[in-house]
JSON list of C-alpha atoms in Angstrom, two decimals:
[
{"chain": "B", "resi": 967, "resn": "UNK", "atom": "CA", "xyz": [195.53, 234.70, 150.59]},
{"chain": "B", "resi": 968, "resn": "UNK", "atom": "CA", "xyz": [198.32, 232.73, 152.44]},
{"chain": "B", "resi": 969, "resn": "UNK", "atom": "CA", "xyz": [195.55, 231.47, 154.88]},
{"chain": "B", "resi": 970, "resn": "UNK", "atom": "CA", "xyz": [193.38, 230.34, 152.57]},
{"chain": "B", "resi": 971, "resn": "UNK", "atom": "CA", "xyz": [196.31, 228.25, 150.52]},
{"chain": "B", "resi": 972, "resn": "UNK", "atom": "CA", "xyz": [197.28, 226.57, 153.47]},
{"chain": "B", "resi": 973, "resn": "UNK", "atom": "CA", "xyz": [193.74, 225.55, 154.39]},
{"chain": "B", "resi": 974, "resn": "UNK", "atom": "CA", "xyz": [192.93, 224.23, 150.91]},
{"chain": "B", "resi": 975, "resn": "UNK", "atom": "CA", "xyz": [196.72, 222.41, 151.08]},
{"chain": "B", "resi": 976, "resn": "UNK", "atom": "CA", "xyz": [195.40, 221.11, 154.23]},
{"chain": "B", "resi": 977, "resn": "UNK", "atom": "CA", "xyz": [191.60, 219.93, 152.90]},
{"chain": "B", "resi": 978, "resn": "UNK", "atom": "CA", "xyz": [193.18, 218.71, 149.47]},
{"chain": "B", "resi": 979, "resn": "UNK", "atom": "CA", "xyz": [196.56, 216.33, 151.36]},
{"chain": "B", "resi": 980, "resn": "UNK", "atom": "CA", "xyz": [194.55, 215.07, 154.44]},
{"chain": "B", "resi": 981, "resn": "UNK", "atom": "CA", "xyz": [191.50, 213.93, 152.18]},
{"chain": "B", "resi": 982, "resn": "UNK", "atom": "CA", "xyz": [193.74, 212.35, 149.13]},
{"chain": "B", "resi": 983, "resn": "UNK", "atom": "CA", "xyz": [195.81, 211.14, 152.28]},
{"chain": "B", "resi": 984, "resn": "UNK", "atom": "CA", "xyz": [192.87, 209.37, 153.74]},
{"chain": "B", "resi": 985, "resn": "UNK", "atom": "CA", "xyz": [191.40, 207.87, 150.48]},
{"chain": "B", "resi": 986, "resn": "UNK", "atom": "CA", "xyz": [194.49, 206.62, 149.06]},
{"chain": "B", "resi": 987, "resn": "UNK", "atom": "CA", "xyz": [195.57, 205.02, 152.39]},
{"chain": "B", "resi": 988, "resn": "UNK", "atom": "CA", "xyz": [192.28, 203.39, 152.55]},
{"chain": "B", "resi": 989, "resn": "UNK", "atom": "CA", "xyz": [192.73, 202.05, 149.12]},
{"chain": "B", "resi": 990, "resn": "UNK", "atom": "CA", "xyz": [195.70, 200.69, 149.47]},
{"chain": "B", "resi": 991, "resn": "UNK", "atom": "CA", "xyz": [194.48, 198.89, 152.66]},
{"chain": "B", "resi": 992, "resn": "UNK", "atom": "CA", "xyz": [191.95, 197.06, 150.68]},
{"chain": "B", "resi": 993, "resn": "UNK", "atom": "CA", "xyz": [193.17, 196.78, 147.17]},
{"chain": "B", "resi": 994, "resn": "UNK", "atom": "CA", "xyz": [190.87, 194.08, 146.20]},
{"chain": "B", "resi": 995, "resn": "UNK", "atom": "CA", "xyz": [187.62, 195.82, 147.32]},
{"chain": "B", "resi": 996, "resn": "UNK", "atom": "CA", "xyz": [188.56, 199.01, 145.24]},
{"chain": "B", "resi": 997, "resn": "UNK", "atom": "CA", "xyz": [189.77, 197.38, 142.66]},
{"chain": "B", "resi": 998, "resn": "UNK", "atom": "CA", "xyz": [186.03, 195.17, 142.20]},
{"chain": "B", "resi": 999, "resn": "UNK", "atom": "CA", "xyz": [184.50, 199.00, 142.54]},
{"chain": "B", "resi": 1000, "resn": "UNK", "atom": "CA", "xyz": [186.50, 200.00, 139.24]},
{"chain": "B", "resi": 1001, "resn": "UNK", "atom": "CA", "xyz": [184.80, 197.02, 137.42]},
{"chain": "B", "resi": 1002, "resn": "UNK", "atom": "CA", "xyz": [182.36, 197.95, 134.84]},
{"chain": "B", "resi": 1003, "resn": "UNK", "atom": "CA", "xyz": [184.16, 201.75, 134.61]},
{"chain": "B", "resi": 1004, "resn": "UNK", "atom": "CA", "xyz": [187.53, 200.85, 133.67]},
{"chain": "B", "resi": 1005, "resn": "UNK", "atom": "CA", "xyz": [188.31, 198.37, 130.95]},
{"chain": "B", "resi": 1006, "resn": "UNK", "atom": "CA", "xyz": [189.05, 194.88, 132.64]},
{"chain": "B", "resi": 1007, "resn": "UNK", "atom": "CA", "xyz": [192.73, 195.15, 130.64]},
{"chain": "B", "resi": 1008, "resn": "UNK", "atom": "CA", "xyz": [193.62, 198.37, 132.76]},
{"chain": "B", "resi": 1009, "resn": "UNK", "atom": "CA", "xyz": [191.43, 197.46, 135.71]},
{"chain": "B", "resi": 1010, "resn": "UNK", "atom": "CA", "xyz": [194.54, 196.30, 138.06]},
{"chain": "B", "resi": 1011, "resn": "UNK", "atom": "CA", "xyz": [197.03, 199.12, 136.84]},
{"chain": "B", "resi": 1012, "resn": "UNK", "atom": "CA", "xyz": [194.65, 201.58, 137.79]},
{"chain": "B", "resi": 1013, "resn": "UNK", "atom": "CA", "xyz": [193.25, 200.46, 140.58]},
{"chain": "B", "resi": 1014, "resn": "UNK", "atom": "CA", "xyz": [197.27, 200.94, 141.97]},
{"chain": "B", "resi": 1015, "resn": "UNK", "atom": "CA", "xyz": [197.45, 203.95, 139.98]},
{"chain": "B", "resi": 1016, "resn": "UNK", "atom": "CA", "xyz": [194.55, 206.11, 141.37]},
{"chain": "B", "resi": 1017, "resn": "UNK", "atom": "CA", "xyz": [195.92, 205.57, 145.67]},
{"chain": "B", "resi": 1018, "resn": "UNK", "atom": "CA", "xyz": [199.57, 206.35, 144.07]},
{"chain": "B", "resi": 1019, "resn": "UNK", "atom": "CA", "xyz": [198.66, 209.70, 142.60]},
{"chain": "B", "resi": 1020, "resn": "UNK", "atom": "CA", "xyz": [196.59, 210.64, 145.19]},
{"chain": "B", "resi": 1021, "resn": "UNK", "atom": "CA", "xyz": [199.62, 210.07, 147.78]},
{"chain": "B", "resi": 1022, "resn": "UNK", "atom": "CA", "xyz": [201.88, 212.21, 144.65]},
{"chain": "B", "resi": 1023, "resn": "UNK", "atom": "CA", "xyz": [199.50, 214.98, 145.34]},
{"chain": "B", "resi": 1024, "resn": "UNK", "atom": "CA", "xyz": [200.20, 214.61, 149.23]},
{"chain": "B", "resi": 1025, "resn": "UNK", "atom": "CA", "xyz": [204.16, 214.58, 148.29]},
{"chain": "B", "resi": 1026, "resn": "UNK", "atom": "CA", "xyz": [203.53, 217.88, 146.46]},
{"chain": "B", "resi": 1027, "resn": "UNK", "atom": "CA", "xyz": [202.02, 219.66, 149.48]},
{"chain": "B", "resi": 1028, "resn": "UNK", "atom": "CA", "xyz": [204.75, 218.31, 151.67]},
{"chain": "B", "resi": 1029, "resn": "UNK", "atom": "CA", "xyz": [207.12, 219.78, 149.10]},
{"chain": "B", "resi": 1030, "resn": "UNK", "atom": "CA", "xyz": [205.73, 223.18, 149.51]},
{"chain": "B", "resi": 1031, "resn": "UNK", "atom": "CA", "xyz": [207.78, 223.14, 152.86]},
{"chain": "B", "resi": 1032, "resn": "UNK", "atom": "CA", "xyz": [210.72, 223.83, 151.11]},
{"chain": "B", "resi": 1033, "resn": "UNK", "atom": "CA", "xyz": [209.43, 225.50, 147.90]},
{"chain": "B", "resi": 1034, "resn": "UNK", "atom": "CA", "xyz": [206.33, 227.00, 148.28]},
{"chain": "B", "resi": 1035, "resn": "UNK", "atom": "CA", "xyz": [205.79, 226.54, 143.93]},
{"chain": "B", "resi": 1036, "resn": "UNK", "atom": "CA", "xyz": [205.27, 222.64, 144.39]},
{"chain": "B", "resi": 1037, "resn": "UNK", "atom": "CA", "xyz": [201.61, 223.81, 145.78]},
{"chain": "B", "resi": 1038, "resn": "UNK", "atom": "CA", "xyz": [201.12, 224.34, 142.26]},
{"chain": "B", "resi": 1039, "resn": "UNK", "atom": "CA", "xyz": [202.18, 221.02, 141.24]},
{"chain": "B", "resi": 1040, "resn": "UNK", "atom": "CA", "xyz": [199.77, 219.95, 144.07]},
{"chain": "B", "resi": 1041, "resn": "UNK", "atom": "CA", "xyz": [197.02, 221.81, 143.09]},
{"chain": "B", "resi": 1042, "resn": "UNK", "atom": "CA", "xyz": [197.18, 220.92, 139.77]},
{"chain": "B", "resi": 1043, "resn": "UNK", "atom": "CA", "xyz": [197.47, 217.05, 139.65]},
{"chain": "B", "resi": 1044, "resn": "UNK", "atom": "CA", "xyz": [194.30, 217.02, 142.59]},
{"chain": "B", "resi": 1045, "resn": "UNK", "atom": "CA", "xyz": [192.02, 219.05, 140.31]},
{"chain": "B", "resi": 1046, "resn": "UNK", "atom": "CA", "xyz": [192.90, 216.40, 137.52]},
{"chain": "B", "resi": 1047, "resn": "UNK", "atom": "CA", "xyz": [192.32, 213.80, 139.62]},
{"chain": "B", "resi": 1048, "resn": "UNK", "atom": "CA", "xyz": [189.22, 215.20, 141.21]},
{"chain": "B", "resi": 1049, "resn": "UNK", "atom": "CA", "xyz": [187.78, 216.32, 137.49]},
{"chain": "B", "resi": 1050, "resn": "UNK", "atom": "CA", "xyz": [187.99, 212.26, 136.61]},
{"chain": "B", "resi": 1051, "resn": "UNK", "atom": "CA", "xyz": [186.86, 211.30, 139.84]},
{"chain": "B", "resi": 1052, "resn": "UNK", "atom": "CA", "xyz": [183.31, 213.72, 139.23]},
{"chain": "B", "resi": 1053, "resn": "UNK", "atom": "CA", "xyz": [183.47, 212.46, 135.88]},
{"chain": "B", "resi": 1054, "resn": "UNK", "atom": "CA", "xyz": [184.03, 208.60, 137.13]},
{"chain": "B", "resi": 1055, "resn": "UNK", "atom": "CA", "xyz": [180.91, 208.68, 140.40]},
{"chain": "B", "resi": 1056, "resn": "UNK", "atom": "CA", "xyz": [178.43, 210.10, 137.71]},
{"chain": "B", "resi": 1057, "resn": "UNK", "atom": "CA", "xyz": [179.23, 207.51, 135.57]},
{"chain": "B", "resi": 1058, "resn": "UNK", "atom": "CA", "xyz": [179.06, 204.70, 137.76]},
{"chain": "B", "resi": 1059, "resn": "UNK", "atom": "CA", "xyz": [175.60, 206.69, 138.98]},
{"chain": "B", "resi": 1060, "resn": "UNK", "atom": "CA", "xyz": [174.38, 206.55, 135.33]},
{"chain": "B", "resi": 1061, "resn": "UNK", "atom": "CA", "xyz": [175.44, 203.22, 134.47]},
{"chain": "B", "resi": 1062, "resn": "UNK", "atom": "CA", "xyz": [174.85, 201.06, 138.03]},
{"chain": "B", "resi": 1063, "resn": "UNK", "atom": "CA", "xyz": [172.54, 202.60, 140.96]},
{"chain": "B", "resi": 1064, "resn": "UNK", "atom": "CA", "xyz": [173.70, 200.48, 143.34]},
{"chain": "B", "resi": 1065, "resn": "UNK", "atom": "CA", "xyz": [177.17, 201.41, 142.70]},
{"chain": "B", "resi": 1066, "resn": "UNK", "atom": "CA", "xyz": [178.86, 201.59, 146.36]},
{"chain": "B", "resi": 1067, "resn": "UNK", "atom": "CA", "xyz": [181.27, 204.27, 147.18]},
{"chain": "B", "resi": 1068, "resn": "UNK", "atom": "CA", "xyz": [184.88, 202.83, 147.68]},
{"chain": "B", "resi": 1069, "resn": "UNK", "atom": "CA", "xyz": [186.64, 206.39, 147.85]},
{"chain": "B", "resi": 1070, "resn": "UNK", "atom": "CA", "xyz": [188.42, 205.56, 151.57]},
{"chain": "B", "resi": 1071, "resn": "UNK", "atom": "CA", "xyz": [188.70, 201.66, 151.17]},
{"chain": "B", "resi": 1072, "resn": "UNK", "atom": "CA", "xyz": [185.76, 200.76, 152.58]},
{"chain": "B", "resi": 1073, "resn": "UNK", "atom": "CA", "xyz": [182.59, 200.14, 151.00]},
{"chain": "B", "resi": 1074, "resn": "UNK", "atom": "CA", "xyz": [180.38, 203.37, 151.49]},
{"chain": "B", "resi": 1075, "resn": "UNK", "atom": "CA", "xyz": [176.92, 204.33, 150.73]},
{"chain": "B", "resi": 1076, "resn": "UNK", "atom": "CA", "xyz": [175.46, 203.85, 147.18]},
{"chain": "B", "resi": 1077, "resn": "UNK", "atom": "CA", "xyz": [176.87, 206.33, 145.27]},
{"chain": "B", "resi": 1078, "resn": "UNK", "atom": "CA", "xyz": [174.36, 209.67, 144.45]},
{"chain": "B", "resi": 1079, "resn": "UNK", "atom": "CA", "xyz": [174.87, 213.27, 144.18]},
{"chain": "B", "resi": 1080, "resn": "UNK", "atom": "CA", "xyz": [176.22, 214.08, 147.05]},
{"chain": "B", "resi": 1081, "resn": "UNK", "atom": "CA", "xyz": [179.36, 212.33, 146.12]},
{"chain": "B", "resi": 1082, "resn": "UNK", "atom": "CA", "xyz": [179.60, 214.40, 142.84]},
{"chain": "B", "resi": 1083, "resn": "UNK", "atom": "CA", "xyz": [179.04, 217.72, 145.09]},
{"chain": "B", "resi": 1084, "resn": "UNK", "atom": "CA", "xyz": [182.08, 216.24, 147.23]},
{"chain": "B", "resi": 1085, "resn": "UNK", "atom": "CA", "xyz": [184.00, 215.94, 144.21]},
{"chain": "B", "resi": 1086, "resn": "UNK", "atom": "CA", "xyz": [183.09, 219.10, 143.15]},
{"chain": "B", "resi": 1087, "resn": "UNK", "atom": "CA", "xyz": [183.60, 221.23, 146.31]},
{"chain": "B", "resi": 1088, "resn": "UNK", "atom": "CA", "xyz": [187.10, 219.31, 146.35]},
{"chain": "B", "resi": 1089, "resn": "UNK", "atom": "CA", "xyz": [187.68, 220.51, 142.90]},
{"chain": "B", "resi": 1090, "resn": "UNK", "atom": "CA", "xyz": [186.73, 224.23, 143.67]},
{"chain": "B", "resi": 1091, "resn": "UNK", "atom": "CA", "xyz": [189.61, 223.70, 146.82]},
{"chain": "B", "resi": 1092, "resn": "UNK", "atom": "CA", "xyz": [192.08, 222.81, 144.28]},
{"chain": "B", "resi": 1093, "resn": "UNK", "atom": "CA", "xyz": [190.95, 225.11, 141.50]},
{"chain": "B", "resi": 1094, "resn": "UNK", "atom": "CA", "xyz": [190.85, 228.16, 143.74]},
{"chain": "B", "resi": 1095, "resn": "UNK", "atom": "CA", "xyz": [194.52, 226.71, 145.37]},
{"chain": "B", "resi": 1096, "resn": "UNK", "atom": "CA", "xyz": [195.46, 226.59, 141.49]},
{"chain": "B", "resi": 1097, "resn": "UNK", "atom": "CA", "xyz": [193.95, 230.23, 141.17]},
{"chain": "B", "resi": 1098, "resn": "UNK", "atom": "CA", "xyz": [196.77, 231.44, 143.94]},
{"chain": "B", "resi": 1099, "resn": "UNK", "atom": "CA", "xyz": [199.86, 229.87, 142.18]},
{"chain": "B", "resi": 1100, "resn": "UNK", "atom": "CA", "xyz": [201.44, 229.14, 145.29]},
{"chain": "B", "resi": 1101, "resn": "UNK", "atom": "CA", "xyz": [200.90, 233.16, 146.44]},
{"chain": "B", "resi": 1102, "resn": "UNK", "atom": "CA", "xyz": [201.39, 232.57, 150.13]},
{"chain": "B", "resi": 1103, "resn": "UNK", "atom": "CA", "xyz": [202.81, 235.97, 151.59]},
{"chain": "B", "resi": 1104, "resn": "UNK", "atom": "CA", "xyz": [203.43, 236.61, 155.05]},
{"chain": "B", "resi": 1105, "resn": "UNK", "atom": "CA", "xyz": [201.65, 233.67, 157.08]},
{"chain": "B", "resi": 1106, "resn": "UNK", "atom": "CA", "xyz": [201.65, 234.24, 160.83]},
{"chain": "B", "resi": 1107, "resn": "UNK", "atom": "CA", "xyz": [201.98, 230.71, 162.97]},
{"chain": "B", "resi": 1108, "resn": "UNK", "atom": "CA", "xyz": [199.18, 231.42, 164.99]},
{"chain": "B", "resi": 1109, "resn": "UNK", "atom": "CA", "xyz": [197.06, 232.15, 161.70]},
{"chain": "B", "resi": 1110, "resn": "UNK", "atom": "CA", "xyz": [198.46, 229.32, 159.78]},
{"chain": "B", "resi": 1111, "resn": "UNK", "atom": "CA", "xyz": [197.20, 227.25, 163.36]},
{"chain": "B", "resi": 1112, "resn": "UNK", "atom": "CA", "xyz": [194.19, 228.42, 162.95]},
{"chain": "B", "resi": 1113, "resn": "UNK", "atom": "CA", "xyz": [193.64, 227.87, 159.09]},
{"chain": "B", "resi": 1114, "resn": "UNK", "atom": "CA", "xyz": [194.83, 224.44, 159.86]},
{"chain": "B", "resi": 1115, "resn": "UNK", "atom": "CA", "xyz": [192.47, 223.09, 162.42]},
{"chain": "B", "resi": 1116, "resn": "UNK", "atom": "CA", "xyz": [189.50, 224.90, 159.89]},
{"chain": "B", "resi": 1117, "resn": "UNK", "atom": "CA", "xyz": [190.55, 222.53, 157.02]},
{"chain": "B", "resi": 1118, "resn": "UNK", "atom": "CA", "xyz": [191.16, 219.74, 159.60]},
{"chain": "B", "resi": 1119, "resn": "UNK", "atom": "CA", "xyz": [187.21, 219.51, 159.92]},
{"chain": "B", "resi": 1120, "resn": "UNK", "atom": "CA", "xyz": [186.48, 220.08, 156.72]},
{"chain": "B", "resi": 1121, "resn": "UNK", "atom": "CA", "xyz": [188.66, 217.15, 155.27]},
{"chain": "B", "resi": 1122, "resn": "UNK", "atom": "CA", "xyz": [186.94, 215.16, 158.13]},
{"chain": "B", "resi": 1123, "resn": "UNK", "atom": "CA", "xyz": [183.46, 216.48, 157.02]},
{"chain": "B", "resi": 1124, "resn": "UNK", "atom": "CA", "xyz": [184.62, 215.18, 153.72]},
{"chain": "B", "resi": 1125, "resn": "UNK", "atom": "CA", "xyz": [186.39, 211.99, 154.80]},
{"chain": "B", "resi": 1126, "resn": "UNK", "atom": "CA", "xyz": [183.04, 210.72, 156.72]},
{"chain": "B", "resi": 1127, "resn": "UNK", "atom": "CA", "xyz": [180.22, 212.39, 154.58]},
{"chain": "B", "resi": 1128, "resn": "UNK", "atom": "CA", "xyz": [178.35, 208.98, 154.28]},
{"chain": "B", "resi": 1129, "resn": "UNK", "atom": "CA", "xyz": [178.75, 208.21, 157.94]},
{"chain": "B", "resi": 1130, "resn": "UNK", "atom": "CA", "xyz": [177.57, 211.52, 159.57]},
{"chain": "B", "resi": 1131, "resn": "UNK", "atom": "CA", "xyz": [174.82, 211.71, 156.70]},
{"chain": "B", "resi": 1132, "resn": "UNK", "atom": "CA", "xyz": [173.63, 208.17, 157.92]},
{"chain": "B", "resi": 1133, "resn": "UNK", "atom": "CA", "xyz": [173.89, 209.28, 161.78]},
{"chain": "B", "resi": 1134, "resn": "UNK", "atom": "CA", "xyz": [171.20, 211.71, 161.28]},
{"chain": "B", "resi": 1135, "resn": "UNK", "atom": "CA", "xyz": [168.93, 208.99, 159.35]},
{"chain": "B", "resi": 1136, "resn": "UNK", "atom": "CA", "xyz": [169.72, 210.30, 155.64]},
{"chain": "B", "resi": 1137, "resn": "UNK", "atom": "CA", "xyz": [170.09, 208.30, 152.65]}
]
């Protein structure tokens, strides 16, 4: 069990990591991808609230260095997070088909399914990291290396969905 909490720690942090970082990076841009989903009143305050969260969630999983309970913390706030964000791309899908993806700062693919399976694999990371309640046990290094560099490619699988899908000529 301790393996697979610190490779869903790992997925969950390095993909909020990478999304809120590339947010922040270009405010504006995610904050014109919000339009028409969030109320124009609210449209700036979220548009800083979703990257901050997102890096809260990272903060959580760093905490679980020194208290392994804060994974629960973690856990918790990124399946929130990730429910609204499956609940926000089908939206967006519904109401605009040429809504663009903005989830890593820069202006993705048209958003489709796929990007509500994303959300949704994410959210079964985070539910089944919920599921563990920060059960770790005994983690050997060399295991916890190895469980690392696993949820290393899958946050990268993740991170670049759109670009390795339009490498091999898809949608």
């Amino acid at each position: 069990m301790g393996y697979l909490m610190v490779g869903a720690m790992v997925v969950i942090s390095t993909t909020f990591a990478a999304a809120s970082l590339g947010k922040l990076r270009d405010l504006p841009g995610f904050r014109a991808s919000l339009r028409g989903l969030v109320p124009g009143r609210t449209l700036a305050l979220t548009a800083v609230l979703v990257p901050t969260a997102e890096l809260i969630t990272v903060a959580a999983f760093i905490a679980t260095l020194v208290d392994r309970r804060a994974s629960v913390i973690g856990f918790g706030l990124a399946a929130v997070l990730l429910a609204a964000f499956t609940v926000g791309v089908a939206v967006a899908i519904r109401k605009d088909g040429a809504a663009r993806c903005h989830c890593f700062g820069r202006q993705g693919a048209v958003l489709s399914t796929r990007h509500v399976i994303r959300n949704v694999f994410l959210l079964g990371v985070a539910l089944a990291g919920l599921a563990g309640r920060g059960a770790f046990g005994d983690v050997d290094p060399a295991g916890a290396a190895i469980a690392v560099i696993c949820a290393l490619w899958v946050a990268a699988n993740v991170i670049f969905m759109d670009e390795i899908i339009a490498l091999f000529g898809g949608p």
